[in-house]
Tab-separated table of N, CA and C in Angstrom:
chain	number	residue	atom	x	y	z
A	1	UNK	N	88.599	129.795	101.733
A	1	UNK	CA	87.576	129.800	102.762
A	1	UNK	C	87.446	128.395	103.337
A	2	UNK	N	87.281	128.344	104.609
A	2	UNK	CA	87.377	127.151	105.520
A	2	UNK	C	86.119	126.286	105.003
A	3	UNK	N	86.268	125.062	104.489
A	3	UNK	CA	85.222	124.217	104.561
A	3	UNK	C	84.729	123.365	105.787
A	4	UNK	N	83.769	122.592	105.933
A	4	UNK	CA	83.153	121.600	106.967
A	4	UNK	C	83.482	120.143	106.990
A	5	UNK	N	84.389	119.917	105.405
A	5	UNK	CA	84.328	118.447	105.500
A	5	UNK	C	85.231	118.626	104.034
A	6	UNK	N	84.950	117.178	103.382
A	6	UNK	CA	86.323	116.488	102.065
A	6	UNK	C	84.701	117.412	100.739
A	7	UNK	N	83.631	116.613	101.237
A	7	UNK	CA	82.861	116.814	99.690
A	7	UNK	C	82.683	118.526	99.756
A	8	UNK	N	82.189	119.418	100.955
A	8	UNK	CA	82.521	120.717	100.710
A	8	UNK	C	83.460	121.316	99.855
A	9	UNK	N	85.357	120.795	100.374
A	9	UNK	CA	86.248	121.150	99.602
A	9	UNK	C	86.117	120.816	97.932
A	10	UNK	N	86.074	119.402	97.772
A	10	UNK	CA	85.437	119.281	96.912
A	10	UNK	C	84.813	119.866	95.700
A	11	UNK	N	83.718	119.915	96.631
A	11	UNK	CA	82.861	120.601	95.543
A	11	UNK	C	83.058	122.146	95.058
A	12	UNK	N	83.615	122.748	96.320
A	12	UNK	CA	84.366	124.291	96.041
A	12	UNK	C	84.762	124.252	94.564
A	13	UNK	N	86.279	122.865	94.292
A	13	UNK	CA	86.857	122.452	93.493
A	13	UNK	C	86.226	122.676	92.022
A	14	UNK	N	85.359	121.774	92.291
A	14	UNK	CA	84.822	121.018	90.725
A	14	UNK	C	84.149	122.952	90.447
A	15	UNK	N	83.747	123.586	91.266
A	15	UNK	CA	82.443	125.163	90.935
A	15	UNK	C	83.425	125.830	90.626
A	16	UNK	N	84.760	125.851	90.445
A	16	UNK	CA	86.180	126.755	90.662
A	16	UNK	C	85.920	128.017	91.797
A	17	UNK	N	85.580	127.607	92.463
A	17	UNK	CA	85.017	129.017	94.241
A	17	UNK	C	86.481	128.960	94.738
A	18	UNK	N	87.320	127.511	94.754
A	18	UNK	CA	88.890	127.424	95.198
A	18	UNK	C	89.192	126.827	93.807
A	19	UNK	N	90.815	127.109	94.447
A	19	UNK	CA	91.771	126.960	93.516
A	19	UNK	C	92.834	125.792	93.765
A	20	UNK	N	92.707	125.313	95.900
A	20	UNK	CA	93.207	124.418	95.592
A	20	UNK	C	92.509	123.610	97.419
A	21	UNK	N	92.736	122.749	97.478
A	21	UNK	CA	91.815	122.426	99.221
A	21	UNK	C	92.930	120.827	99.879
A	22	UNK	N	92.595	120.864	101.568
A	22	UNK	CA	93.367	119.764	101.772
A	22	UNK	C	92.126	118.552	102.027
A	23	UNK	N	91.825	117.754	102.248
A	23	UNK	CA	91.014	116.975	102.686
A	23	UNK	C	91.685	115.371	102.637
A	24	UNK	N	90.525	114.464	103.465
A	24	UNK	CA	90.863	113.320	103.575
A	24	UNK	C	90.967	112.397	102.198
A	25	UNK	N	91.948	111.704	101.845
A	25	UNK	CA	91.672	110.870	101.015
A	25	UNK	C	90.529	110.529	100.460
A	26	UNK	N	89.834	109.918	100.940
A	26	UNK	CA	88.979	109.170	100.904
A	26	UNK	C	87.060	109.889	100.618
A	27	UNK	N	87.576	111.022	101.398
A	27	UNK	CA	86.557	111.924	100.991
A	27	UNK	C	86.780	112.518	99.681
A	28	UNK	N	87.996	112.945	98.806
A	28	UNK	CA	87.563	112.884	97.434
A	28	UNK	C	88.148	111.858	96.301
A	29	UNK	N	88.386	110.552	97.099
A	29	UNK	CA	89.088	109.498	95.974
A	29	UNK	C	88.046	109.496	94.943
A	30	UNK	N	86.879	109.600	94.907
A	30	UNK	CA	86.002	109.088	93.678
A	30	UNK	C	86.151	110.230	92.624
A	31	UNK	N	85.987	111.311	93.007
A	31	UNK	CA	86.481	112.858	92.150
A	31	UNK	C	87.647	112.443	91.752
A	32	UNK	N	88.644	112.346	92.463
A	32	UNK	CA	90.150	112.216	91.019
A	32	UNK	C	90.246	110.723	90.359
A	33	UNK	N	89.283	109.786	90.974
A	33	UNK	CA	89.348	108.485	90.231
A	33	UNK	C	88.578	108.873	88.954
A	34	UNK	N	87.437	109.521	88.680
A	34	UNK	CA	86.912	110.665	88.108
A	34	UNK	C	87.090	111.117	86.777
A	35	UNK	N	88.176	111.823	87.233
A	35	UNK	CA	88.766	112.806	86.273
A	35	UNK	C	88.437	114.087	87.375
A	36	UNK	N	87.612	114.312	87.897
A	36	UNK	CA	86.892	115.459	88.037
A	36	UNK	C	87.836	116.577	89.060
A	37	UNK	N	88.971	115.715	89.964
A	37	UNK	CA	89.776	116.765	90.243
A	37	UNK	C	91.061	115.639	90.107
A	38	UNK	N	91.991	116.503	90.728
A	38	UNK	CA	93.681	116.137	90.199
A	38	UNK	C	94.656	116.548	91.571
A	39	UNK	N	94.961	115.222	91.706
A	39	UNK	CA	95.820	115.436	93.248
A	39	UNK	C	96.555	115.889	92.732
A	40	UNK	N	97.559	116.781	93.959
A	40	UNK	CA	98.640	116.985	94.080
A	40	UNK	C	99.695	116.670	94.401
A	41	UNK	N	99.231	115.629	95.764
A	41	UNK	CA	100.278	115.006	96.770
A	41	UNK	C	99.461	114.946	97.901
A	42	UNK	N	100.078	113.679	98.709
A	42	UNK	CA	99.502	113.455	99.536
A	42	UNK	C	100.198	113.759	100.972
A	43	UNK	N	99.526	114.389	102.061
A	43	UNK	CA	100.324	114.958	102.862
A	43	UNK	C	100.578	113.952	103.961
A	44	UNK	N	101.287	112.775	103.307
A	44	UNK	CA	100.998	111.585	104.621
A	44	UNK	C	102.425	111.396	104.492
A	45	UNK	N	103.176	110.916	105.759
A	45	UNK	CA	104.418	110.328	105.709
A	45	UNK	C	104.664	109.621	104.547
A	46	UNK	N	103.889	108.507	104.508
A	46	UNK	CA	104.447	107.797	102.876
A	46	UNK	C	102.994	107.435	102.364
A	47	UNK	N	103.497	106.929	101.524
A	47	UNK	CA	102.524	106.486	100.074
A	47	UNK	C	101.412	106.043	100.771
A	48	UNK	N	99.958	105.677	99.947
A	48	UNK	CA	98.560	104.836	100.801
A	48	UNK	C	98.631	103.775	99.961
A	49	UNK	N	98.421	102.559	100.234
A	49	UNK	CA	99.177	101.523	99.775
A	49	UNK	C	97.694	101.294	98.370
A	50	UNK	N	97.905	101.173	97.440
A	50	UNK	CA	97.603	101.108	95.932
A	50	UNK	C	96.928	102.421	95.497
A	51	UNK	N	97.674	103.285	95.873
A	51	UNK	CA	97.248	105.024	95.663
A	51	UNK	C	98.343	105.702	94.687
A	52	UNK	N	98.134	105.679	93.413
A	52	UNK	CA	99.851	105.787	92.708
A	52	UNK	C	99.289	107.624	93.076
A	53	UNK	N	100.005	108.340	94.409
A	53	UNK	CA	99.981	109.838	94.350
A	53	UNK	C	101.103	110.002	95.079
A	54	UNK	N	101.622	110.964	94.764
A	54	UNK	CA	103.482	110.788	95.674
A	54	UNK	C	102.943	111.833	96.733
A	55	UNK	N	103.652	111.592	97.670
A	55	UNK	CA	103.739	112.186	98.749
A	55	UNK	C	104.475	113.640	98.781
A	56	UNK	N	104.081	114.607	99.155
A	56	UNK	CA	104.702	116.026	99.466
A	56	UNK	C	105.830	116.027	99.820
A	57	UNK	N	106.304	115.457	101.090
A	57	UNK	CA	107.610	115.115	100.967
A	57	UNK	C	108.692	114.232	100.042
A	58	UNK	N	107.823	113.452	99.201
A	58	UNK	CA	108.509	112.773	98.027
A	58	UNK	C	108.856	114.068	97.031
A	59	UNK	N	107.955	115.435	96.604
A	59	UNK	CA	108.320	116.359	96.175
A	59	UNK	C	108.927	117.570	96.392
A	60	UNK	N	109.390	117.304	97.932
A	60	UNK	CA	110.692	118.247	97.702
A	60	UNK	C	109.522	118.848	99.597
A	61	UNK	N	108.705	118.892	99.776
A	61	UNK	CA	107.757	119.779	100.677
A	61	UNK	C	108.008	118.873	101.833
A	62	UNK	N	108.383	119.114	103.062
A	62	UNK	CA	108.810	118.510	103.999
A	62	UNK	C	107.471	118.821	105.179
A	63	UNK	N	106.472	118.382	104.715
A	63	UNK	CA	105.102	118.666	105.668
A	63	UNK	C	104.633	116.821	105.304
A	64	UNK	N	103.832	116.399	106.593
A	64	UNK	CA	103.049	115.562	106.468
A	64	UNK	C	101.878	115.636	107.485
A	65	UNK	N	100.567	115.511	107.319
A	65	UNK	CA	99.759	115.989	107.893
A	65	UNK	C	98.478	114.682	108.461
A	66	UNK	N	98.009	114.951	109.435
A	66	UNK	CA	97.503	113.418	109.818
A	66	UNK	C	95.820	113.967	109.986
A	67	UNK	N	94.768	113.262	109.598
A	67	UNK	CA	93.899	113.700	109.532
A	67	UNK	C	93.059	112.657	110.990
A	68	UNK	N	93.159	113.329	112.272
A	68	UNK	CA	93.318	112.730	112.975
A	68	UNK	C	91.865	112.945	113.977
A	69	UNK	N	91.275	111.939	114.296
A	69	UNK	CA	90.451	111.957	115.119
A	69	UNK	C	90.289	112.030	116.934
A	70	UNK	N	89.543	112.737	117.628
A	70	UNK	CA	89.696	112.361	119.158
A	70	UNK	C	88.621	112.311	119.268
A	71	UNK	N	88.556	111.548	120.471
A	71	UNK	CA	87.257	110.464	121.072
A	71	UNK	C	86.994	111.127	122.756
A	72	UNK	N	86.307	112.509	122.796
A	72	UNK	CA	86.405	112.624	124.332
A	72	UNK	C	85.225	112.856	124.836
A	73	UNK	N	84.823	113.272	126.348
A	73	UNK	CA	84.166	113.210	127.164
A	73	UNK	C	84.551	114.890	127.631
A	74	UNK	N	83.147	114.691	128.969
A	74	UNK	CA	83.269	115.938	129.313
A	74	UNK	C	83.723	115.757	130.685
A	75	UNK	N	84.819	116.976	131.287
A	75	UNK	CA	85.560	116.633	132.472
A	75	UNK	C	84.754	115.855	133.869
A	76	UNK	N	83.617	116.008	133.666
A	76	UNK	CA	83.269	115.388	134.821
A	76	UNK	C	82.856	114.495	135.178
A	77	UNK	N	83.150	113.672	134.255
A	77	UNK	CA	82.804	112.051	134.674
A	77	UNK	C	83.837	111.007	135.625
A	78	UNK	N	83.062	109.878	135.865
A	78	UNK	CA	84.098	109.707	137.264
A	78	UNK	C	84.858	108.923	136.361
A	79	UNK	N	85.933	108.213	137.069
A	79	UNK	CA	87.127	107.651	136.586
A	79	UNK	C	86.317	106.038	136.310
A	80	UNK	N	85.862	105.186	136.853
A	80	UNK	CA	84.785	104.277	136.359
A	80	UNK	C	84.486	104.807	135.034
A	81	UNK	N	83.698	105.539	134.806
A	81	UNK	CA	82.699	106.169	133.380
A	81	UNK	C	84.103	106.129	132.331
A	82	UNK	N	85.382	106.510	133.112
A	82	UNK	CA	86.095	107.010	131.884
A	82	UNK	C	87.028	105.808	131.842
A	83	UNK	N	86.816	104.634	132.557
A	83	UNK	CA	87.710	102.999	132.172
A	83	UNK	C	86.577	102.550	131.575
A	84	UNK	N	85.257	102.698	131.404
A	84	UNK	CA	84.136	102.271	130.899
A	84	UNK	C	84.425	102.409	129.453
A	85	UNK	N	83.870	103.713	129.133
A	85	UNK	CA	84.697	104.234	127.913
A	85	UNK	C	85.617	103.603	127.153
A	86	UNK	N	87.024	104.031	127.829
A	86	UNK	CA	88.462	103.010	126.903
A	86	UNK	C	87.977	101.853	126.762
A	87	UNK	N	87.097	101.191	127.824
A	87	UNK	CA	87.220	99.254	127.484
A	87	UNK	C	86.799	99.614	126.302
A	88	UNK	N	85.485	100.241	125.951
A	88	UNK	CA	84.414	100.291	124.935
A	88	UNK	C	85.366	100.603	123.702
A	89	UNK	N	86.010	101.501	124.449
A	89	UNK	CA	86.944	101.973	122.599
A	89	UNK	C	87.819	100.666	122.192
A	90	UNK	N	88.605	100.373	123.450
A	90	UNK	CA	89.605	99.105	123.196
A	90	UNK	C	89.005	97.888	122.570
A	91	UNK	N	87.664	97.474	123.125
A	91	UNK	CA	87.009	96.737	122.218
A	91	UNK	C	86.826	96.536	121.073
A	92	UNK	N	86.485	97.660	120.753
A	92	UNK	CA	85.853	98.064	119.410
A	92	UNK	C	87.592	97.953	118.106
A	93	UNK	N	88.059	98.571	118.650
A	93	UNK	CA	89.102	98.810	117.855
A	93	UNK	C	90.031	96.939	117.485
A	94	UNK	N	89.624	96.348	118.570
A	94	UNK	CA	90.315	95.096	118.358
A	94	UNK	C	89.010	94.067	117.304
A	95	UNK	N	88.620	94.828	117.053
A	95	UNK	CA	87.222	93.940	115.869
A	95	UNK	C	87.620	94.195	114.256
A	96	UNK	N	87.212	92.995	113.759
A	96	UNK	CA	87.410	92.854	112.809
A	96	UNK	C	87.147	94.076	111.876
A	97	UNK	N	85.613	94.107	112.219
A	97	UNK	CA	84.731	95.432	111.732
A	97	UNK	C	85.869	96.892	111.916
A	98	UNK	N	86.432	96.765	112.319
A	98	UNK	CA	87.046	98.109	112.285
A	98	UNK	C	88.286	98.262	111.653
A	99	UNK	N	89.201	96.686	111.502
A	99	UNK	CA	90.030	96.752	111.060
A	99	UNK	C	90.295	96.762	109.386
A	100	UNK	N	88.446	96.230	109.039
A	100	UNK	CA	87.810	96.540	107.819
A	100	UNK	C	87.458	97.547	107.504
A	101	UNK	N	87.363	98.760	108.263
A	101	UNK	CA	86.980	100.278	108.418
A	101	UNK	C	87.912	100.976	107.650
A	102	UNK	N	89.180	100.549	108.736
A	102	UNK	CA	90.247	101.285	108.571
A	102	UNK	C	91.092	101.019	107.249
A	103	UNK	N	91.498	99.462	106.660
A	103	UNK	CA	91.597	99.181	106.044
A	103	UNK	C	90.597	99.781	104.465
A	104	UNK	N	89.767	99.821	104.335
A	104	UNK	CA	88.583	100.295	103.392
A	104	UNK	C	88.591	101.782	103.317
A	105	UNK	N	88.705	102.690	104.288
A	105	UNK	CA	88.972	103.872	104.198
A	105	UNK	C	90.089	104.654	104.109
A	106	UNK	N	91.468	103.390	103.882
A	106	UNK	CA	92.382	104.414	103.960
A	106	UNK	C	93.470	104.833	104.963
A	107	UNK	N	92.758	104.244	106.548
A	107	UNK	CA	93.272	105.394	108.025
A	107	UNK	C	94.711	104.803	107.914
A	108	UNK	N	95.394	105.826	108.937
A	108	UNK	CA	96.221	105.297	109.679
A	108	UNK	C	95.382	104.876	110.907
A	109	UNK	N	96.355	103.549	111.758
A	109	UNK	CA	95.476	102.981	112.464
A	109	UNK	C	96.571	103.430	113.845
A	110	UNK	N	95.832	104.235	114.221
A	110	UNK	CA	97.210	104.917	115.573
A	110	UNK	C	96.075	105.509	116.422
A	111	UNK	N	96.408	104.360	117.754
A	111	UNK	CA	95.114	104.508	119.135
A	111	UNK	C	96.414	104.809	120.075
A	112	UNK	N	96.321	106.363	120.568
A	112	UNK	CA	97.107	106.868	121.782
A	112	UNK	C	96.216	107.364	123.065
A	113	UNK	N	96.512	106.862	124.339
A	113	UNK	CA	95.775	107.246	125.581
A	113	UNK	C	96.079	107.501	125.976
A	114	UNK	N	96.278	108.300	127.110
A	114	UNK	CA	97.364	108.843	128.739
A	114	UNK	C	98.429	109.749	128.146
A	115	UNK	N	99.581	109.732	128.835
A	115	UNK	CA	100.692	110.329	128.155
A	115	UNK	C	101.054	110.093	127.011
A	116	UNK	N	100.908	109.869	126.261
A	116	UNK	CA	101.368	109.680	124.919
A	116	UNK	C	100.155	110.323	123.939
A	117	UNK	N	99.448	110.292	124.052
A	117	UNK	CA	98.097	111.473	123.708
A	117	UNK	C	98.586	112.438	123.870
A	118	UNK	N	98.701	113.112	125.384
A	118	UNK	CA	98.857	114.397	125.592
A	118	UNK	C	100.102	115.082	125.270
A	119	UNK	N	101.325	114.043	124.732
A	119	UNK	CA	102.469	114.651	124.528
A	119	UNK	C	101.943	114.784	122.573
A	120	UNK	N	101.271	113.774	122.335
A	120	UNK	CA	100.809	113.996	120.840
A	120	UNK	C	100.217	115.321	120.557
A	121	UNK	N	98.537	116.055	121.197
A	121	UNK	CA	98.070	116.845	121.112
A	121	UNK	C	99.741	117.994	121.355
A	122	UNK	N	100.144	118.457	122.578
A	122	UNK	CA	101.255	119.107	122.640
A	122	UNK	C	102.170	119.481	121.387
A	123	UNK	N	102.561	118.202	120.575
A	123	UNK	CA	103.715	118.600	119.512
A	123	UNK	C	103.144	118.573	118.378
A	124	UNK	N	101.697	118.304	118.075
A	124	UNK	CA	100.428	118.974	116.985
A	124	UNK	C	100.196	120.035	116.857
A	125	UNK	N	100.077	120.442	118.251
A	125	UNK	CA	99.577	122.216	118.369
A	125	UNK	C	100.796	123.353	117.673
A	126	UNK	N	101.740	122.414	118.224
A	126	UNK	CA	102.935	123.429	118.198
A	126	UNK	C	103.426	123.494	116.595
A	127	UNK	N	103.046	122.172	116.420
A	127	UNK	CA	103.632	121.868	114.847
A	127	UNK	C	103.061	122.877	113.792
A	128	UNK	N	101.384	122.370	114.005
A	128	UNK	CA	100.623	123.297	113.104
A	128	UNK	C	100.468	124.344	113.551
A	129	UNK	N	100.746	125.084	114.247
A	129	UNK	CA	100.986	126.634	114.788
A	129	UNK	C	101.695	127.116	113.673
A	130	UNK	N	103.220	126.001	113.802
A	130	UNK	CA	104.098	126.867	112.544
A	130	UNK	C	103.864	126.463	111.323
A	131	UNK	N	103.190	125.726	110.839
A	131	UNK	CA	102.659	125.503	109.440
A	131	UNK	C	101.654	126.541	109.516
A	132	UNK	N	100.710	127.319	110.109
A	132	UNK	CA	99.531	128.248	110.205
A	132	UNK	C	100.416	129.622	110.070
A	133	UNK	N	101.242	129.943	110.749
A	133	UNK	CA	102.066	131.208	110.679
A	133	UNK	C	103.061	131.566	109.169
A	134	UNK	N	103.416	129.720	109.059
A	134	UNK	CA	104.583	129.714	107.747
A	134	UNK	C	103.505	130.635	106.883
A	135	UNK	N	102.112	129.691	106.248
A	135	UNK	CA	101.120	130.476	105.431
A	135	UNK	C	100.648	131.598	105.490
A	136	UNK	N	100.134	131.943	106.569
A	136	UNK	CA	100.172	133.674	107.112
A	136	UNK	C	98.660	133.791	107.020
C-alpha cells in the first residue's frame, strides 16, 4: 500500500503491515542505524559516500532510482514572474546553506531547467512506466 513519505514506509516496516518499502535515504537512516530495519540496497547509481549499503545494481538488479524533486508554478504567470523565480532558485542553490543541505541529507545535487528538464521528465515517465508494468 502506497505510503505519503520515508517515516510512513517506515513505520509500516517496524508494525510488519509491509514486508518491504522504497524511500529516501535519509528518511529511514536512523531506523537501520538502529537495528530497527535492514537495507537492502540502495537504488542510486552508486554508493552514498560513507553509507557501507551496495547498490542494486552492484547486486545483479539493473534499476537505479532518483528521488527527485520539482520546483513549479502555475501556467500563468508572466515570463518576468518566471526569471524571478529561477534567479530565486539559482540563488539559493549557489549558498552555502544548501550545499550544507544537500551535503547533510544525502541529495544528489542535479538543478535542470528548459530543455534538459523536459527531456528529463520525458525519459522518467517512460522509464518508470516500464519499471510500473515490469511489477504489474
Amino acid at each position: 500500500m502506497p505510503k505519503s513519505g520515508g517515516g510512513e514506509a517506515a513505520q509500516a516496516l517496524i508494525t510488519d503491515t509491509a514486508k518491504a518499502a522504497t524511500s529516501g535515504y535519509k528518511d529511514v537512516a536512523d531506523q537501520i542505524d538502529s537495528g530497527r530495519l535492514r537495507a537492502l540496497g540502495l537504488a542510486a547509481p552508486q554508493r552514498l559516500d560513507g553509507v557501507d549499503i551496495p547498490t542494486l545494481t552492484e547486486q545483479g538488479y539493473e534499476v537505479d532510482l532518483a528521488n527527485w524533486r520539482a520546483l513549479v508554478a502555475p501556467p500563468g504567470i508572466t515570463d518576468e514572474e518566471f526569471a524571478e523565480l529561477r534567479t530565486l532558485i539559482e540563488e539559493t542553490i549557489a549558498t552555502p546553506e544548501w550545499q550544507d543541505a544537500v551535503d547533510r541529507n544525502k541529495w544528489a545535487d542535479v538543478y535542470l531547467t528548459g530543455e534538459e528538464f523536459d527531456e528529463f521528465m520525458v525519459t522518467e515517465q517512460e522509464r518508470i512506466g516500464v519499471l510500473v508494468k515490469e511489477i504489474g
